[in-house]
């Protein structure tokens, strides 16, 4: 079995001062990448002044393990921060092959009680953070004609009470991943996303009990990093995909669409009376893009061309 290696490559891992990011950074470095370990420090909810110490400690660990790394304590949450992070990697090593957008904060509260500042902070770190660093790295990757981006979503998108702002942010990461995967401009650029599950300081905040004990025993963050490294490698087989990853298990998560029901004469009653058809997942499809989704039903609704309508390519 040939080993997946990153020799000669440069990786930027955000939020790599602890938890999952630390494992991503250590594994990429152990496989030959030079790694920019970015982490602004701070509490699990983003509180505190920030500190360079977590990033520096991980760099020291990587160096002790024989790897090459440099620390960055910039925040991903501003366009300037994103630019500086990527520029540091470019200044040091001349390229950026891999970006793992992993930085994140946690925090809960009922939707109607969440202060707007907390909602904004959550969106700034997760959504704009991925966007800011992604934007700068993507430009370098386009120049090189090569790049891999791994974004971090969350299985809370399936539904979890009491964290509306977090889930909103993590759902946006899915849209961002799909959007970016459409912009590779003919180059070998691939972008995917993971929904990790791991015992870290974030999940350590869960109430004590059997679930938390089980997580601690079976869901070490080092059991997520290998799949992230695979997606970050030259051999990444896909782009625009989403995976749930934890405890050694990986599975595809997808946006599918069912055949549904088409009313010849739409009325509220028509939909009430065909509710089972509307809701049935039987015969679902997984469209590669929005045109494919339209193509699935265009024939039923009066499209007479030989091909399906193609709003983007027609212009
Ligand atoms: P963690 O708290 O150990 O790691 C997150 C890191 O991001 C921290 O070291 C923090 O200092 C850093 N960070 C926060 N804001 C930053 C900013 N503005 N700029 C740069 N760095 C910043 O937590 P964990 O669990 O390792 O989380 C990593 C990612 O995985 C996060 O995006 C989280 O939302 C996501 N995730 C984790 C899950 C889990 O089971 N642990 C479940 C689903 C998603």
Tab-separated table of C-alpha atoms and ligand atoms in Angstrom:
chain	number	residue	atom	x	y	z
A	1	UNK	CA	0.000	0.000	0.000
A	2	UNK	CA	1.657	3.242	-1.109
A	3	UNK	CA	1.723	5.892	1.596
A	4	UNK	CA	-0.087	9.206	1.024
A	5	UNK	CA	2.598	11.883	1.344
A	6	UNK	CA	2.752	15.678	1.293
A	7	UNK	CA	6.481	16.101	0.603
A	8	UNK	CA	7.176	19.499	-0.958
A	9	UNK	CA	3.683	20.702	-0.092
A	10	UNK	CA	2.522	23.490	2.203
A	11	UNK	CA	-0.558	23.253	4.406
A	12	UNK	CA	-2.441	25.879	6.389
A	13	UNK	CA	-4.561	24.519	9.232
A	14	UNK	CA	-6.722	27.020	11.123
A	15	UNK	CA	-7.684	26.495	14.746
A	16	UNK	CA	-4.779	24.062	15.031
A	17	UNK	CA	-3.704	24.960	18.555
A	18	UNK	CA	-5.720	22.095	20.031
A	19	UNK	CA	-8.429	19.514	19.424
A	20	UNK	CA	-9.036	18.393	15.846
A	21	UNK	CA	-6.860	21.037	14.176
A	22	UNK	CA	-3.816	19.948	16.170
A	23	UNK	CA	-4.249	16.371	14.912
A	24	UNK	CA	-4.757	17.536	11.309
A	25	UNK	CA	-1.586	19.628	11.520
A	26	UNK	CA	0.494	16.875	13.163
A	27	UNK	CA	-0.553	14.243	10.642
A	28	UNK	CA	0.058	16.475	7.605
A	29	UNK	CA	3.488	17.385	9.008
A	30	UNK	CA	4.289	13.741	9.769
A	31	UNK	CA	3.528	12.991	6.098
A	32	UNK	CA	5.967	15.638	4.870
A	33	UNK	CA	3.970	18.889	4.613
A	34	UNK	CA	5.302	22.183	5.945
A	35	UNK	CA	2.438	23.378	8.108
A	36	UNK	CA	1.299	26.814	9.159
A	37	UNK	CA	-0.348	26.174	12.533
A	38	UNK	CA	-2.902	28.950	12.940
A	39	UNK	CA	-4.737	29.535	16.205
A	40	UNK	CA	-5.652	32.780	17.886
A	41	UNK	CA	-5.970	31.147	21.326
A	42	UNK	CA	-8.919	32.155	23.466
A	43	UNK	CA	-11.697	30.259	25.191
A	44	UNK	CA	-13.982	27.636	23.630
A	45	UNK	CA	-16.600	30.350	23.050
A	46	UNK	CA	-14.057	32.752	21.567
A	47	UNK	CA	-13.734	34.728	24.786
A	48	UNK	CA	-10.453	36.060	26.142
A	49	UNK	CA	-7.635	38.108	24.726
A	50	UNK	CA	-6.184	35.427	22.538
A	51	UNK	CA	-2.721	33.968	22.802
A	52	UNK	CA	0.013	32.701	20.519
A	53	UNK	CA	0.837	29.923	22.983
A	54	UNK	CA	-1.465	27.146	21.643
A	55	UNK	CA	-0.135	27.529	18.080
A	56	UNK	CA	3.455	27.731	19.330
A	57	UNK	CA	3.018	24.617	21.460
A	58	UNK	CA	1.776	22.594	18.482
A	59	UNK	CA	4.644	23.867	16.338
A	60	UNK	CA	7.064	22.729	19.068
A	61	UNK	CA	5.396	19.299	19.088
A	62	UNK	CA	5.644	18.993	15.306
A	63	UNK	CA	9.295	20.035	15.350
A	64	UNK	CA	10.018	17.535	18.123
A	65	UNK	CA	8.454	14.884	15.900
A	66	UNK	CA	10.835	15.881	13.080
A	67	UNK	CA	8.371	18.017	11.084
A	68	UNK	CA	8.425	21.568	9.768
A	69	UNK	CA	5.885	24.103	11.015
A	70	UNK	CA	5.394	27.758	11.903
A	71	UNK	CA	2.877	29.414	14.236
A	72	UNK	CA	0.266	32.045	13.408
A	73	UNK	CA	-1.931	33.713	16.022
A	74	UNK	CA	-4.041	35.716	13.551
A	75	UNK	CA	-7.816	35.527	13.743
A	76	UNK	CA	-9.549	34.006	10.730
A	77	UNK	CA	-12.549	36.229	11.416
A	78	UNK	CA	-11.422	39.248	9.379
A	79	UNK	CA	-10.449	39.583	5.705
A	80	UNK	CA	-7.133	41.076	6.877
A	81	UNK	CA	-6.516	38.042	9.125
A	82	UNK	CA	-7.219	35.645	6.261
A	83	UNK	CA	-4.858	37.526	3.988
A	84	UNK	CA	-2.055	37.662	6.583
A	85	UNK	CA	-2.341	33.932	7.381
A	86	UNK	CA	-1.972	32.921	3.742
A	87	UNK	CA	0.721	35.527	3.084
A	88	UNK	CA	2.773	34.124	5.967
A	89	UNK	CA	2.704	30.652	4.396
A	90	UNK	CA	3.578	32.105	0.978
A	91	UNK	CA	6.428	34.217	2.402
A	92	UNK	CA	7.856	31.250	4.295
A	93	UNK	CA	7.432	28.477	1.758
A	94	UNK	CA	6.223	29.978	-1.524
A	95	UNK	CA	2.968	28.068	-2.005
A	96	UNK	CA	-0.227	26.807	-0.345
A	97	UNK	CA	-1.336	23.340	-1.414
A	98	UNK	CA	-3.702	22.522	1.418
A	99	UNK	CA	-6.087	24.591	3.499
A	100	UNK	CA	-7.986	22.992	6.356
A	101	UNK	CA	-10.619	25.461	7.568
A	102	UNK	CA	-11.132	24.151	11.077
A	103	UNK	CA	-11.153	27.133	13.461
A	104	UNK	CA	-14.352	27.316	15.430
A	105	UNK	CA	-16.063	28.421	18.589
A	106	UNK	CA	-19.003	26.998	20.483
A	107	UNK	CA	-21.745	28.360	22.647
A	108	UNK	CA	-25.412	27.746	23.142
A	109	UNK	CA	-28.632	29.509	23.913
A	110	UNK	CA	-32.238	29.525	22.826
A	111	UNK	CA	-32.779	31.323	19.533
A	112	UNK	CA	-34.867	34.172	20.927
A	113	UNK	CA	-32.421	34.697	23.792
A	114	UNK	CA	-29.172	34.721	21.805
A	115	UNK	CA	-27.646	38.219	21.851
A	116	UNK	CA	-27.028	39.532	18.320
A	117	UNK	CA	-23.299	39.981	19.129
A	118	UNK	CA	-23.001	36.253	19.858
A	119	UNK	CA	-24.744	35.374	16.616
A	120	UNK	CA	-22.460	37.697	14.672
A	121	UNK	CA	-19.330	36.325	16.387
A	122	UNK	CA	-20.362	32.771	15.512
A	123	UNK	CA	-20.930	33.617	11.846
A	124	UNK	CA	-17.713	35.637	11.696
A	125	UNK	CA	-15.505	32.785	12.924
A	126	UNK	CA	-17.090	29.842	11.108
A	127	UNK	CA	-18.500	31.287	7.899
A	128	UNK	CA	-16.443	34.395	7.248
A	129	UNK	CA	-13.392	32.635	8.715
A	130	UNK	CA	-13.558	29.916	6.065
A	131	UNK	CA	-14.331	32.566	3.464
A	132	UNK	CA	-11.494	34.924	4.474
A	133	UNK	CA	-8.715	32.343	4.586
A	134	UNK	CA	-10.285	30.460	1.688
A	135	UNK	CA	-10.362	33.524	-0.528
A	136	UNK	CA	-6.662	34.243	-0.036
A	137	UNK	CA	-5.634	30.583	-0.365
A	138	UNK	CA	-7.838	29.993	-3.413
A	139	UNK	CA	-6.069	32.786	-5.300
A	140	UNK	CA	-2.706	31.112	-4.608
A	141	UNK	CA	-4.116	27.711	-5.574
A	142	UNK	CA	-5.466	29.063	-8.868
A	143	UNK	CA	-2.020	30.512	-9.617
A	144	UNK	CA	-0.421	27.130	-8.891
A	145	UNK	CA	-3.145	25.188	-10.711
A	146	UNK	CA	-3.385	22.890	-7.697
A	147	UNK	CA	-5.047	22.963	-4.307
A	148	UNK	CA	-7.067	21.092	-1.718
A	149	UNK	CA	-9.490	22.691	0.735
A	150	UNK	CA	-11.168	20.798	3.552
A	151	UNK	CA	-13.916	22.714	5.363
A	152	UNK	CA	-15.424	21.848	8.727
A	153	UNK	CA	-19.189	21.582	9.040
A	154	UNK	CA	-21.029	19.702	11.794
A	155	UNK	CA	-23.590	16.965	12.101
A	156	UNK	CA	-25.608	19.421	14.214
A	157	UNK	CA	-26.955	20.491	10.805
A	158	UNK	CA	-29.212	17.430	11.050
A	159	UNK	CA	-30.822	19.193	14.015
A	160	UNK	CA	-29.806	20.046	17.578
A	161	UNK	CA	-31.758	22.239	19.951
A	162	UNK	CA	-30.258	25.336	21.516
A	163	UNK	CA	-27.523	26.297	19.037
A	164	UNK	CA	-29.314	28.047	16.171
A	165	UNK	CA	-26.373	30.339	15.388
A	166	UNK	CA	-23.838	27.477	15.353
A	167	UNK	CA	-26.016	25.305	13.110
A	168	UNK	CA	-26.716	28.201	10.764
A	169	UNK	CA	-22.973	28.766	10.448
A	170	UNK	CA	-22.190	25.090	9.899
A	171	UNK	CA	-24.926	24.779	7.263
A	172	UNK	CA	-23.425	27.753	5.428
A	173	UNK	CA	-20.158	25.806	5.208
A	174	UNK	CA	-21.954	23.205	3.092
A	175	UNK	CA	-23.122	25.861	0.618
A	176	UNK	CA	-19.651	27.396	0.586
A	177	UNK	CA	-18.094	24.000	-0.188
A	178	UNK	CA	-20.509	23.327	-3.046
A	179	UNK	CA	-20.038	26.824	-4.455
A	180	UNK	CA	-16.250	26.694	-4.376
A	181	UNK	CA	-16.160	23.251	-5.957
A	182	UNK	CA	-17.812	24.784	-9.039
A	183	UNK	CA	-15.033	27.368	-9.476
A	184	UNK	CA	-11.992	25.242	-10.125
A	185	UNK	CA	-11.497	26.838	-13.563
A	186	UNK	CA	-10.120	23.682	-15.148
A	187	UNK	CA	-7.407	23.253	-12.502
A	188	UNK	CA	-6.750	20.394	-10.093
A	189	UNK	CA	-8.536	22.163	-7.239
A	190	UNK	CA	-10.727	20.142	-4.896
A	191	UNK	CA	-12.803	21.285	-1.965
A	192	UNK	CA	-14.741	19.053	0.394
A	193	UNK	CA	-16.212	19.268	3.879
A	194	UNK	CA	-16.344	17.080	6.949
A	195	UNK	CA	-18.760	16.838	9.838
A	196	UNK	CA	-16.335	15.678	12.506
A	197	UNK	CA	-17.183	14.075	15.797
A	198	UNK	CA	-14.424	14.014	18.386
A	199	UNK	CA	-13.734	14.365	22.060
A	200	UNK	CA	-12.132	17.807	22.389
A	201	UNK	CA	-12.499	20.739	24.758
A	202	UNK	CA	-15.747	21.582	22.908
A	203	UNK	CA	-17.372	18.207	23.516
A	204	UNK	CA	-15.827	18.086	27.012
A	205	UNK	CA	-18.410	20.778	27.826
A	206	UNK	CA	-21.227	18.236	27.373
A	207	UNK	CA	-22.971	17.144	30.550
A	208	UNK	CA	-21.329	14.154	32.266
A	209	UNK	CA	-22.887	10.814	31.495
A	210	UNK	CA	-22.706	7.744	29.299
A	211	UNK	CA	-22.685	9.667	26.004
A	212	UNK	CA	-19.739	11.807	27.054
A	213	UNK	CA	-17.851	8.770	28.420
A	214	UNK	CA	-18.437	6.911	25.143
A	215	UNK	CA	-17.170	9.890	23.150
A	216	UNK	CA	-14.080	10.158	25.279
A	217	UNK	CA	-13.293	6.479	24.856
A	218	UNK	CA	-13.941	6.049	21.124
A	219	UNK	CA	-13.798	9.467	19.448
A	220	UNK	CA	-10.260	10.758	19.799
A	221	UNK	CA	-9.595	13.593	17.320
A	222	UNK	CA	-6.705	11.521	15.908
A	223	UNK	CA	-9.416	9.235	14.475
A	224	UNK	CA	-10.749	12.090	12.299
A	225	UNK	CA	-7.448	13.479	10.988
A	226	UNK	CA	-6.613	10.533	8.645
A	227	UNK	CA	-9.712	11.107	6.505
A	228	UNK	CA	-9.086	14.859	6.419
A	229	UNK	CA	-5.532	14.085	5.263
A	230	UNK	CA	-6.909	11.819	2.515
A	231	UNK	CA	-9.199	14.630	1.276
A	232	UNK	CA	-6.223	17.008	1.474
A	233	UNK	CA	-4.005	14.717	-0.592
A	234	UNK	CA	-3.261	14.565	-4.315
A	235	UNK	CA	-5.338	11.383	-4.393
A	236	UNK	CA	-8.544	13.050	-3.099
A	237	UNK	CA	-11.163	11.387	-5.307
A	238	UNK	CA	-13.946	13.987	-5.149
A	239	UNK	CA	-14.900	17.644	-4.870
A	240	UNK	CA	-17.974	19.336	-3.427
A	241	UNK	CA	-18.706	16.387	-1.152
A	242	UNK	CA	-19.616	16.194	2.512
A	243	UNK	CA	-18.739	13.416	4.944
A	244	UNK	CA	-19.570	12.546	8.517
A	245	UNK	CA	-16.352	11.418	10.214
A	246	UNK	CA	-15.702	10.096	13.694
A	247	UNK	CA	-14.497	7.118	15.698
A	248	UNK	CA	-12.936	5.653	12.542
A	249	UNK	CA	-16.221	5.688	10.592
A	250	UNK	CA	-16.699	7.799	7.445
A	251	UNK	CA	-19.921	8.143	5.464
A	252	UNK	CA	-21.132	10.351	2.643
A	253	UNK	CA	-23.759	12.950	3.509
A	254	UNK	CA	-25.584	14.341	0.501
A	255	UNK	CA	-28.241	16.703	-0.768
A	256	UNK	CA	-30.755	14.521	-2.529
A	257	UNK	CA	-34.045	15.307	-4.171
A	258	UNK	CA	-37.052	13.022	-4.453
A	259	UNK	CA	-39.309	12.748	-7.529
A	260	UNK	CA	-42.038	14.661	-5.708
A	261	UNK	CA	-45.413	15.501	-7.182
A	262	UNK	CA	-46.316	17.879	-10.001
A	263	UNK	CA	-49.759	19.420	-9.906
A	264	UNK	CA	-51.311	20.159	-13.305
A	265	UNK	CA	-53.565	22.642	-11.574
A	266	UNK	CA	-51.871	23.795	-8.332
A	267	UNK	CA	-54.138	24.278	-5.344
A	268	UNK	CA	-53.598	23.927	-1.580
A	269	UNK	CA	-55.824	20.842	-1.676
A	270	UNK	CA	-53.781	19.196	-4.442
A	271	UNK	CA	-50.681	19.294	-2.199
A	272	UNK	CA	-52.629	18.177	0.859
A	273	UNK	CA	-53.952	15.207	-1.120
A	274	UNK	CA	-50.531	14.230	-2.524
A	275	UNK	CA	-48.545	14.724	0.669
A	276	UNK	CA	-47.195	11.161	0.668
A	277	UNK	CA	-45.735	11.583	-2.844
A	278	UNK	CA	-44.203	14.930	-1.851
A	279	UNK	CA	-42.579	13.418	1.204
A	280	UNK	CA	-41.512	10.037	-0.151
A	281	UNK	CA	-37.732	9.698	-0.604
A	282	UNK	CA	-38.188	6.688	-2.899
A	283	UNK	CA	-36.370	7.143	-6.196
A	284	UNK	CA	-34.338	10.111	-4.986
A	285	UNK	CA	-31.474	11.536	-7.037
A	286	UNK	CA	-28.284	13.312	-6.006
A	287	UNK	CA	-27.852	16.170	-8.490
A	288	UNK	CA	-24.284	17.203	-9.261
A	289	UNK	CA	-25.331	20.827	-9.611
A	290	UNK	CA	-28.393	23.056	-9.897
A	291	UNK	CA	-28.859	22.405	-13.617
A	292	UNK	CA	-29.052	18.700	-12.985
A	293	UNK	CA	-31.725	19.293	-10.374
A	294	UNK	CA	-33.756	21.341	-12.858
A	295	UNK	CA	-33.212	18.697	-15.541
A	296	UNK	CA	-34.838	16.083	-13.320
A	297	UNK	CA	-38.267	17.660	-13.646
A	298	UNK	CA	-38.096	20.135	-16.542
A	299	UNK	CA	-39.741	17.659	-18.942
A	300	UNK	CA	-42.771	17.421	-16.660
A	301	UNK	CA	-43.300	21.179	-16.692
A	302	UNK	CA	-43.346	22.034	-20.357
A	303	UNK	CA	-39.656	22.170	-21.300
A	304	UNK	CA	-39.619	21.133	-24.955
A	305	UNK	CA	-35.904	21.359	-25.815
A	306	UNK	CA	-33.863	18.241	-26.437
A	307	UNK	CA	-31.618	19.215	-23.520
A	308	UNK	CA	-32.589	20.361	-20.087
A	309	UNK	CA	-32.640	24.105	-19.442
A	310	UNK	CA	-29.238	25.380	-18.489
A	311	UNK	CA	-29.521	28.866	-16.990
A	312	UNK	CA	-25.799	29.336	-16.351
A	313	UNK	CA	-24.348	27.968	-19.540
A	314	UNK	CA	-27.001	29.574	-21.790
A	315	UNK	CA	-25.706	33.077	-21.111
B	1	LIG	P1	-11.321	23.308	19.771
B	1	LIG	O1	-11.942	24.392	20.579
B	1	LIG	O2	-10.345	22.415	20.437
B	1	LIG	O3	-10.632	23.878	18.453
B	1	LIG	C1	-11.036	25.038	17.794
B	1	LIG	C2	-9.827	25.953	17.696
B	1	LIG	O4	-10.143	27.084	16.903
B	1	LIG	C3	-9.385	26.474	19.070
B	1	LIG	O5	-8.039	26.110	19.322
B	1	LIG	C4	-9.570	27.976	18.957
B	1	LIG	O6	-8.595	28.743	19.674
B	1	LIG	C5	-9.487	28.205	17.469
B	1	LIG	N1	-10.125	29.449	17.060
B	1	LIG	C6	-11.330	29.933	17.461
B	1	LIG	N2	-11.593	31.100	16.869
B	1	LIG	C7	-10.538	31.370	16.060
B	1	LIG	C8	-10.237	32.444	15.187
B	1	LIG	N3	-11.073	33.475	15.037
B	1	LIG	N4	-9.082	32.400	14.487
B	1	LIG	C9	-8.214	31.366	14.627
B	1	LIG	N5	-8.454	30.328	15.475
B	1	LIG	C10	-9.595	30.331	16.173
B	1	LIG	O7	-12.539	22.440	19.207
B	1	LIG	P2	-12.611	21.235	18.144
B	1	LIG	O8	-13.650	20.320	18.664
B	1	LIG	O9	-11.283	20.726	17.828
B	1	LIG	O10	-13.261	21.978	16.873
B	1	LIG	C11	-12.643	22.080	15.606
B	1	LIG	C12	-13.704	22.335	14.566
B	1	LIG	O11	-14.564	21.189	14.471
B	1	LIG	C13	-14.621	23.517	14.861
B	1	LIG	O12	-14.924	24.192	13.669
B	1	LIG	C14	-15.866	22.854	15.427
B	1	LIG	O13	-17.022	23.654	15.279
B	1	LIG	C15	-15.917	21.597	14.571
B	1	LIG	N6	-16.717	20.509	15.123
B	1	LIG	C16	-16.264	19.782	16.190
B	1	LIG	C17	-17.019	18.728	16.671
B	1	LIG	C18	-16.531	17.842	17.751
B	1	LIG	O14	-17.164	16.782	17.979
B	1	LIG	N7	-15.466	18.151	18.434
B	1	LIG	C19	-18.363	18.421	16.118
B	1	LIG	C20	-18.710	19.201	14.955
B	1	LIG	C21	-17.914	20.214	14.502
